[in-house]
Every structure is written in structure tokens, then in C-alpha cells.
Amino acid sequence: MKLRKRYNEIDIEEVGQIPNAVRAKVLIEALPWIKDTTGKTVVIKYGGAAMVDEELRDAVVSDIILLKLMGVNPIIVHGGGPNITAMADTLDLETRFEDGQRVTDEAMMDVVKMALLGQVNQELVSAINRHGSIAVGLNGADAKIVQAAQLDPKLGRVGKVEVIDTTLIEDLIADDYIPVIATVGWGVDGSYNINADTIAGEIAAAVGAQKIMFVTDVDGLYTDFSDKSTLVGTMGLSEAVQMAESGELAEGMIPKIDACVTALSAGVEKAHIVNGTSPHALVLEIFTDEGVGTMIERDGDAADPDFVEAPVSNFASKLDDPIHSFGRGA
């Protein structure tokens, strides 16, 4: 395990003063990371303030577009707990939790679908599609992507993942679209509300992703959340398993680490936890030597999986004309 210091951000007004030699060095540093991820699939679990705040959301979206232009195949998975709670409050519906899980009766399940499918998913898809006709909104019930069963009777329609059917996801990626998946699962007896971290981990495992990334509200994983000097830079899968079994993790980090373990145990190479409130954390974590969050990787003695590389796509042809908003002329 290696701890890290929180990176120092540069004031945006100073960017124009960076010498060209430094800019070139940054691009050259990114080259091996670009080569490593081109043609690979990356699952991005998107949540926290970066999904609610419009400015932060636009920064994350621009990172996702850049990843796709570099030949990466992103799959976006999102929840929307605050939106569900807000909509339930509007409808005067009581919100209850058991063991950190939202109790989801039939009425609350309707609220979950309204908030996730009708609001959060459509807002995120619309934000991405401002750049072109490139994102497709989905939920786990579409083509039975996420097949689920009841997790615990006392939680009602809270589900556990039984099967992931990747057919529709892979078809969309093959056609150069970005799947944006809301975490409502399909069951033989109706819809299920499923933890977004859990679904992201299961999808990453099922599609053979190279990476899974969690965009959240904290800088990464801390060995002691009350001590900010304990931010973990890198750690191995076995260390993550030990930490998960120790019972010392903060409640919100438990499903993320469990999802990391699920994905890496199935052959996903690396898992990353980054702070979406820090602009362009996705790009900094993937394409720089130092990174900005926590990276968990498979142990060195694990067999390398046979990842399937996709050809570099014609994705740019799907973008609308004002693509220079990402750089020169912005």
C-alpha cells in the first residue's frame, strides 16, 4: 500500500502562463497511458456532487468525451440517491433506511424509477448529447441487462444482481455510442432498486473492462477517514479484501470496495476512486504518472485476462461541429 499527498491544483488563470515545453512534457507523459487504454472498455460509476452540480457535471462529461476520442470505450453507470429522496419528499413519501439500504416498497419503487429514469438519466444523457448524437440512456431492465432478485424481504424491492446480459451494451459500443445506465434492475416479478456501485462492479466484470472508476465526493480511500494524511495512492486487491473484511471502512466506501473486489477478482485490471469535485479528475487519474485518487490493482501473481481490444473508432464523426470548445478557441 502506498499513501499519497493530495495534489495541488493550479489556478485556471495561471494555465496560460505554462511554458510550451511543460505542455509538451505533459502530453508525452500521457502517451503510454493513452496507448494502454486505447481500444479498452472503462466502466465509470458516476455519482456525488459532480453529478448534481452542472459545472462539475460538464467537466466530467468533457473528460468522458476526451476518453472516447482517445479510443477508450466508456460505459457510464449512475444512481441518484439525493434525487430519489428529494422526489419522495415532494410526494410526501417517507424515506426509511435499514442497514444503509433504502427500504423500497412499491410506492418508493415508482419514485426510484421516476427519479433515476425520468430525471437523472435523461439529464446526464442530454449533457453528453450537447456534444453530438453519442449517448444512449438505458436502465437494467432494457434488454434485461441487469437481471435481479430480492436481496432481503425487509428491504422490499431492493435487489441483488443475478445475471448481467452484455449484448445490448456491446452492440452500442460497437456502433460508437456511450451507454448511460441507470441502476434499476429487471426481475421476473417486477423492477428492483440496486446499489449503483454494485451494478458497476458486476458490469465491469461481465464486459471484461480494463478499468472501473468511481467518481465520488472524496479524494479516494483513507485508511482512517478522520486523518486526511492517510489517503491511499495505490494498493493491491488482497489489501482491499483485508480492509473490506476488517469492518473499519466508512459506510459509504463499503459498496465501492466490494465492487472493486468483484471486478478485479473477475479479471478487471485496475479500479480507481477519484473526487469528481476536482475538475478533470478522470483524465488526471488515467493519463498521468502520479494520478489523483486511489488505485487498486490485481495482485502481481494473478493471471492476465484476455482483454478484447476494439478498433479505434470513427466516434469523432458523431460529434457536433463546435468540438473546439475543449481547447483552442474555447
Tab-separated table of C-alpha atoms in Angstrom:
chain	number	residue	atom	x	y	z
A	1	MET	CA	0.000	0.000	0.000
A	2	LYS	CA	1.259	3.482	-0.845
A	3	LEU	CA	-0.179	6.666	0.646
A	4	ARG	CA	-0.357	9.869	-1.369
A	5	LYS	CA	-0.385	13.580	-0.770
A	6	ARG	CA	-3.352	15.465	-2.143
A	7	TYR	CA	-2.356	17.053	-5.423
A	8	ASN	CA	-2.096	20.819	-5.779
A	9	GLU	CA	-4.450	22.421	-8.230
A	10	ILE	CA	-3.280	25.248	-10.486
A	11	ASP	CA	-5.446	28.341	-10.625
A	12	ILE	CA	-7.115	28.442	-14.023
A	13	GLU	CA	-5.741	31.965	-14.609
A	14	GLU	CA	-2.209	30.551	-14.433
A	15	VAL	CA	-2.706	27.910	-17.127
A	16	GLY	CA	-1.952	30.321	-19.941
A	17	GLN	CA	1.433	31.023	-18.374
A	18	ILE	CA	2.608	27.399	-18.534
A	19	PRO	CA	5.620	27.171	-20.892
A	20	ASN	CA	5.150	25.182	-24.097
A	21	ALA	CA	7.965	22.822	-23.071
A	22	VAL	CA	5.970	21.860	-19.981
A	23	ARG	CA	2.814	21.372	-22.051
A	24	ALA	CA	4.760	19.052	-24.381
A	25	LYS	CA	6.138	17.102	-21.409
A	26	VAL	CA	2.610	16.561	-20.095
A	27	LEU	CA	1.462	15.226	-23.469
A	28	ILE	CA	4.471	12.909	-23.767
A	29	GLU	CA	3.887	11.644	-20.224
A	30	ALA	CA	0.316	10.781	-21.222
A	31	LEU	CA	1.376	8.795	-24.313
A	32	PRO	CA	1.995	5.377	-22.674
A	33	TRP	CA	-1.251	5.677	-20.719
A	34	ILE	CA	-3.149	6.526	-23.904
A	35	LYS	CA	-1.598	3.505	-25.649
A	36	ASP	CA	-2.503	1.335	-22.657
A	37	THR	CA	-6.197	2.279	-22.675
A	38	THR	CA	-6.940	2.742	-26.395
A	39	GLY	CA	-9.400	0.079	-27.515
A	40	LYS	CA	-10.230	-0.894	-23.934
A	41	THR	CA	-13.504	-0.595	-22.039
A	42	VAL	CA	-13.709	1.540	-18.884
A	43	VAL	CA	-16.755	1.437	-16.607
A	44	ILE	CA	-17.370	4.759	-14.853
A	45	LYS	CA	-19.670	4.797	-11.847
A	46	TYR	CA	-20.802	8.400	-11.680
A	47	GLY	CA	-22.252	9.926	-8.524
A	48	GLY	CA	-21.945	12.512	-5.799
A	49	ALA	CA	-21.859	16.289	-6.132
A	50	ALA	CA	-20.184	16.016	-9.533
A	51	MET	CA	-23.462	14.651	-10.880
A	52	VAL	CA	-25.689	17.291	-9.247
A	53	ASP	CA	-23.622	20.442	-9.850
A	54	GLU	CA	-23.981	21.456	-13.507
A	55	GLU	CA	-20.479	22.933	-13.837
A	56	LEU	CA	-18.828	19.865	-12.314
A	57	ARG	CA	-21.016	17.594	-14.447
A	58	ASP	CA	-19.880	19.397	-17.604
A	59	ALA	CA	-16.237	18.868	-16.580
A	60	VAL	CA	-16.842	15.133	-16.113
A	61	VAL	CA	-18.686	14.958	-19.440
A	62	SER	CA	-15.787	16.645	-21.233
A	63	ASP	CA	-13.434	14.051	-19.709
A	64	ILE	CA	-15.693	11.248	-20.951
A	65	ILE	CA	-15.742	12.708	-24.475
A	66	LEU	CA	-11.948	13.021	-24.421
A	67	LEU	CA	-11.601	9.392	-23.325
A	68	LYS	CA	-13.823	8.286	-26.185
A	69	LEU	CA	-11.871	10.354	-28.711
A	70	MET	CA	-8.694	8.638	-27.492
A	71	GLY	CA	-10.184	5.255	-28.339
A	72	VAL	CA	-11.478	4.302	-24.889
A	73	ASN	CA	-14.946	2.747	-24.667
A	74	PRO	CA	-16.677	4.285	-21.626
A	75	ILE	CA	-19.753	2.763	-20.004
A	76	ILE	CA	-21.464	5.110	-17.548
A	77	VAL	CA	-23.376	3.700	-14.562
A	78	HIS	CA	-25.242	6.044	-12.233
A	79	GLY	CA	-27.556	6.084	-9.254
A	80	GLY	CA	-29.187	9.158	-7.795
A	81	GLY	CA	-29.957	8.798	-4.099
A	82	PRO	CA	-30.407	12.540	-3.403
A	83	ASN	CA	-32.805	12.839	-6.347
A	84	ILE	CA	-34.861	9.902	-5.078
A	85	THR	CA	-35.069	11.420	-1.609
A	86	ALA	CA	-35.999	14.852	-2.973
A	87	MET	CA	-38.758	13.413	-5.146
A	88	ALA	CA	-40.082	11.306	-2.272
A	89	ASP	CA	-40.207	14.433	-0.089
A	90	THR	CA	-42.103	16.278	-2.798
A	91	LEU	CA	-44.660	13.461	-2.858
A	92	ASP	CA	-44.816	13.334	0.981
A	93	LEU	CA	-43.485	9.778	0.935
A	94	GLU	CA	-41.458	8.711	3.960
A	95	THR	CA	-37.863	7.645	3.305
A	96	ARG	CA	-36.538	4.838	5.539
A	97	PHE	CA	-33.197	3.045	5.625
A	98	GLU	CA	-32.210	-0.350	7.011
A	99	ASP	CA	-28.505	-1.202	7.293
A	100	GLY	CA	-27.674	1.663	4.937
A	101	GLN	CA	-30.139	0.482	2.265
A	102	ARG	CA	-33.224	2.409	1.211
A	103	VAL	CA	-36.382	0.488	2.079
A	104	THR	CA	-38.180	0.259	-1.257
A	105	ASP	CA	-41.846	-0.677	-1.196
A	106	GLU	CA	-43.968	-0.489	-4.361
A	107	ALA	CA	-44.644	3.239	-3.938
A	108	MET	CA	-40.950	4.003	-3.374
A	109	MET	CA	-40.019	1.846	-6.365
A	110	ASP	CA	-42.196	4.104	-8.520
A	111	VAL	CA	-40.320	7.103	-7.116
A	112	VAL	CA	-36.962	5.412	-7.824
A	113	LYS	CA	-37.943	4.902	-11.460
A	114	MET	CA	-39.251	8.455	-11.829
A	115	ALA	CA	-36.085	9.952	-10.315
A	116	LEU	CA	-33.471	7.712	-11.970
A	117	LEU	CA	-35.049	7.070	-15.371
A	118	GLY	CA	-37.089	10.209	-15.877
A	119	GLN	CA	-34.742	12.727	-14.327
A	120	VAL	CA	-31.124	11.752	-13.628
A	121	ASN	CA	-30.579	9.524	-16.657
A	122	GLN	CA	-32.154	11.968	-19.088
A	123	GLU	CA	-30.232	14.946	-17.680
A	124	LEU	CA	-26.929	13.099	-17.989
A	125	VAL	CA	-27.683	11.820	-21.486
A	126	SER	CA	-28.712	15.336	-22.543
A	127	ALA	CA	-25.487	16.797	-21.108
A	128	ILE	CA	-23.396	14.342	-23.133
A	129	ASN	CA	-25.502	14.776	-26.256
A	130	ARG	CA	-24.859	18.501	-26.292
A	131	HIS	CA	-21.632	17.426	-27.976
A	132	GLY	CA	-23.329	15.241	-30.600
A	133	SER	CA	-25.585	12.222	-31.059
A	134	ILE	CA	-23.433	9.960	-28.918
A	135	ALA	CA	-25.085	8.832	-25.648
A	136	VAL	CA	-27.913	6.341	-25.187
A	137	GLY	CA	-29.862	6.216	-21.937
A	138	LEU	CA	-30.603	2.757	-20.546
A	139	ASN	CA	-31.642	1.012	-17.373
A	140	GLY	CA	-31.096	-2.532	-16.206
A	141	ALA	CA	-34.493	-3.634	-17.466
A	142	ASP	CA	-33.677	-2.708	-21.078
A	143	ALA	CA	-32.965	-5.959	-22.916
A	144	LYS	CA	-32.683	-7.485	-19.404
A	145	ILE	CA	-29.186	-6.047	-18.972
A	146	VAL	CA	-29.356	-6.423	-15.182
A	147	GLN	CA	-31.394	-9.422	-14.041
A	148	ALA	CA	-32.113	-9.284	-10.340
A	149	ALA	CA	-33.837	-10.934	-7.393
A	150	GLN	CA	-34.882	-9.669	-3.984
A	151	LEU	CA	-31.987	-9.016	-1.614
A	152	ASP	CA	-33.904	-9.086	1.670
A	153	PRO	CA	-37.688	-9.137	2.291
A	154	LYS	CA	-37.393	-6.393	4.918
A	155	LEU	CA	-35.970	-4.049	2.246
A	156	GLY	CA	-38.805	-4.628	-0.221
A	157	ARG	CA	-37.815	-4.116	-3.828
A	158	VAL	CA	-34.090	-3.761	-3.202
A	159	GLY	CA	-32.338	-6.209	-5.492
A	160	LYS	CA	-29.192	-8.245	-5.852
A	161	VAL	CA	-27.642	-8.927	-9.247
A	162	GLU	CA	-28.238	-12.418	-10.606
A	163	VAL	CA	-27.138	-12.071	-14.252
A	164	ILE	CA	-25.608	-9.355	-16.437
A	165	ASP	CA	-26.508	-9.631	-20.137
A	166	THR	CA	-23.941	-7.551	-22.032
A	167	THR	CA	-25.441	-7.959	-25.528
A	168	LEU	CA	-27.058	-4.513	-25.829
A	169	ILE	CA	-24.108	-2.764	-24.172
A	170	GLU	CA	-21.650	-4.371	-26.581
A	171	ASP	CA	-23.854	-3.575	-29.584
A	172	LEU	CA	-23.956	0.106	-28.607
A	173	ILE	CA	-20.191	0.256	-28.078
A	174	ALA	CA	-19.643	-1.403	-31.459
A	175	ASP	CA	-21.728	1.378	-33.011
A	176	ASP	CA	-19.668	4.068	-31.214
A	177	TYR	CA	-22.304	5.085	-28.683
A	178	ILE	CA	-21.776	5.693	-24.971
A	179	PRO	CA	-24.192	3.615	-22.836
A	180	VAL	CA	-25.521	5.515	-19.803
A	181	ILE	CA	-27.131	3.005	-17.442
A	182	ALA	CA	-29.489	3.787	-14.545
A	183	THR	CA	-29.460	1.235	-11.760
A	184	VAL	CA	-32.957	-0.212	-11.947
A	185	GLY	CA	-32.844	-3.975	-12.411
A	186	TRP	CA	-35.241	-6.389	-14.120
A	187	GLY	CA	-36.875	-9.195	-12.165
A	188	VAL	CA	-39.460	-11.801	-13.085
A	189	ASP	CA	-41.764	-10.133	-10.552
A	190	GLY	CA	-41.017	-6.514	-11.470
A	191	SER	CA	-38.352	-3.829	-11.111
A	192	TYR	CA	-35.640	-3.684	-8.441
A	193	ASN	CA	-33.673	-0.839	-6.903
A	194	ILE	CA	-29.989	-1.866	-6.861
A	195	ASN	CA	-26.909	-0.142	-5.438
A	196	ALA	CA	-25.087	1.652	-8.259
A	197	ASP	CA	-21.608	0.666	-7.038
A	198	THR	CA	-22.687	-2.979	-7.071
A	199	ILE	CA	-24.059	-2.831	-10.619
A	200	ALA	CA	-20.951	-1.008	-11.865
A	201	GLY	CA	-18.714	-3.741	-10.466
A	202	GLU	CA	-20.851	-6.508	-11.951
A	203	ILE	CA	-20.978	-4.836	-15.383
A	204	ALA	CA	-17.206	-4.253	-15.376
A	205	ALA	CA	-16.680	-7.935	-14.617
A	206	ALA	CA	-19.175	-9.071	-17.259
A	207	VAL	CA	-17.830	-6.965	-20.155
A	208	GLY	CA	-14.160	-7.631	-19.322
A	209	ALA	CA	-13.405	-3.962	-18.712
A	210	GLN	CA	-9.811	-2.904	-18.271
A	211	LYS	CA	-10.733	-0.426	-15.552
A	212	ILE	CA	-13.580	0.549	-13.268
A	213	MET	CA	-13.669	4.106	-11.950
A	214	PHE	CA	-15.773	5.536	-9.135
A	215	VAL	CA	-16.425	9.282	-9.372
A	216	THR	CA	-17.444	10.352	-5.886
A	217	ASP	CA	-17.168	13.221	-3.355
A	218	VAL	CA	-13.930	12.209	-1.627
A	219	ASP	CA	-10.326	12.162	-2.834
A	220	GLY	CA	-10.088	8.388	-2.560
A	221	LEU	CA	-9.814	5.690	0.071
A	222	TYR	CA	-8.486	6.600	3.508
A	223	THR	CA	-7.156	4.092	5.999
A	224	ASP	CA	-8.539	6.500	8.616
A	225	PHE	CA	-11.136	8.900	7.199
A	226	SER	CA	-10.660	11.309	10.127
A	227	ASP	CA	-6.965	11.672	9.195
A	228	LYS	CA	-6.552	13.178	5.718
A	229	SER	CA	-2.872	12.200	5.653
A	230	THR	CA	-3.923	8.538	5.282
A	231	LEU	CA	-5.187	8.885	1.683
A	232	VAL	CA	-4.180	5.731	-0.211
A	233	GLY	CA	-2.481	6.225	-3.573
A	234	THR	CA	-2.151	2.572	-4.614
A	235	MET	CA	-2.975	-0.771	-3.043
A	236	GLY	CA	-3.345	-4.388	-4.101
A	237	LEU	CA	-6.518	-6.438	-4.365
A	238	SER	CA	-5.556	-8.612	-1.377
A	239	GLU	CA	-5.122	-5.470	0.752
A	240	ALA	CA	-8.550	-4.234	-0.356
A	241	VAL	CA	-10.092	-7.572	0.615
A	242	GLN	CA	-8.468	-7.385	4.042
A	243	MET	CA	-9.719	-3.836	4.511
A	244	ALA	CA	-13.260	-4.818	3.487
A	245	GLU	CA	-13.236	-7.715	5.960
A	246	SER	CA	-11.817	-5.620	8.798
A	247	GLY	CA	-15.056	-3.701	9.344
A	248	GLU	CA	-13.108	-0.423	9.517
A	249	LEU	CA	-14.335	1.162	6.284
A	250	ALA	CA	-16.620	4.197	6.285
A	251	GLU	CA	-20.190	3.155	5.416
A	252	GLY	CA	-20.266	4.889	2.029
A	253	MET	CA	-16.992	3.258	0.980
A	254	ILE	CA	-18.075	-0.327	1.710
A	255	PRO	CA	-20.087	-0.932	-1.515
A	256	LYS	CA	-17.330	0.714	-3.572
A	257	ILE	CA	-14.617	-1.545	-2.192
A	258	ASP	CA	-16.911	-4.562	-2.524
A	259	ALA	CA	-17.500	-3.600	-6.175
A	260	CYS	CA	-13.746	-3.183	-6.718
A	261	VAL	CA	-13.169	-6.667	-5.304
A	262	THR	CA	-15.925	-8.118	-7.528
A	263	ALA	CA	-14.493	-6.511	-10.670
A	264	LEU	CA	-10.809	-7.237	-10.013
A	265	SER	CA	-11.492	-10.807	-8.915
A	266	ALA	CA	-13.174	-11.362	-12.298
A	267	GLY	CA	-10.126	-10.094	-14.199
A	268	VAL	CA	-10.593	-6.315	-14.413
A	269	GLU	CA	-7.088	-4.916	-14.197
A	270	LYS	CA	-7.498	-1.781	-12.087
A	271	ALA	CA	-10.074	0.098	-10.033
A	272	HIS	CA	-9.876	3.817	-9.293
A	273	ILE	CA	-11.675	6.056	-6.797
A	274	VAL	CA	-11.498	9.770	-7.650
A	275	ASN	CA	-13.051	13.011	-6.463
A	276	GLY	CA	-15.443	14.364	-9.076
A	277	THR	CA	-15.456	17.788	-7.408
A	278	SER	CA	-11.832	18.218	-8.568
A	279	PRO	CA	-12.051	19.266	-12.227
A	280	HIS	CA	-10.900	16.659	-14.756
A	281	ALA	CA	-10.026	14.072	-12.127
A	282	LEU	CA	-10.807	11.254	-14.593
A	283	VAL	CA	-8.217	12.426	-17.123
A	284	LEU	CA	-5.622	13.156	-14.439
A	285	GLU	CA	-6.060	9.721	-12.874
A	286	ILE	CA	-5.872	7.784	-16.151
A	287	PHE	CA	-3.311	9.752	-18.172
A	288	THR	CA	-0.710	10.994	-15.658
A	289	ASP	CA	2.058	9.123	-13.879
A	290	GLU	CA	1.104	10.375	-10.420
A	291	GLY	CA	-2.702	10.230	-10.664
A	292	VAL	CA	-5.029	11.975	-8.209
A	293	GLY	CA	-7.122	9.297	-6.479
A	294	THR	CA	-6.812	5.771	-5.139
A	295	MET	CA	-5.882	2.941	-7.500
A	296	ILE	CA	-6.485	-0.687	-6.559
A	297	GLU	CA	-4.878	-3.272	-8.824
A	298	ARG	CA	-4.857	-7.011	-9.167
A	299	ASP	CA	-2.044	-8.736	-7.331
A	300	GLY	CA	1.113	-9.396	-9.296
A	301	ASP	CA	0.716	-13.173	-9.328
A	302	ALA	CA	-2.769	-13.047	-10.889
A	303	ALA	CA	-3.088	-14.401	-14.414
A	304	ASP	CA	-3.599	-11.755	-17.090
A	305	PRO	CA	-7.077	-11.941	-18.648
A	306	ASP	CA	-7.569	-11.926	-22.400
A	307	PHE	CA	-8.915	-8.412	-22.939
A	308	VAL	CA	-10.539	-7.791	-26.292
A	309	GLU	CA	-9.322	-4.605	-27.916
A	310	ALA	CA	-11.790	-2.692	-30.051
A	311	PRO	CA	-10.543	-0.860	-33.143
A	312	VAL	CA	-10.090	2.895	-32.853
A	313	SER	CA	-13.495	4.215	-33.787
A	314	ASN	CA	-14.986	6.859	-36.033
A	315	PHE	CA	-16.578	8.393	-32.945
A	316	ALA	CA	-15.491	11.905	-33.925
A	317	SER	CA	-17.904	11.816	-36.850
A	318	LYS	CA	-20.812	11.686	-34.382
A	319	LEU	CA	-19.773	14.907	-32.659
A	320	ASP	CA	-21.342	18.234	-33.473
A	321	ASP	CA	-19.154	20.904	-35.065
A	322	PRO	CA	-18.183	23.060	-32.040
A	323	ILE	CA	-15.749	20.446	-30.720
A	324	HIS	CA	-13.034	23.126	-30.291
A	325	SER	CA	-14.827	24.153	-27.090
A	326	PHE	CA	-12.499	21.598	-25.471
A	327	GLY	CA	-9.356	23.558	-26.290
A	328	ARG	CA	-8.147	26.243	-28.633
A	329	GLY	CA	-10.913	28.718	-29.353
A	330	ALA	CA	-12.829	27.840	-26.178
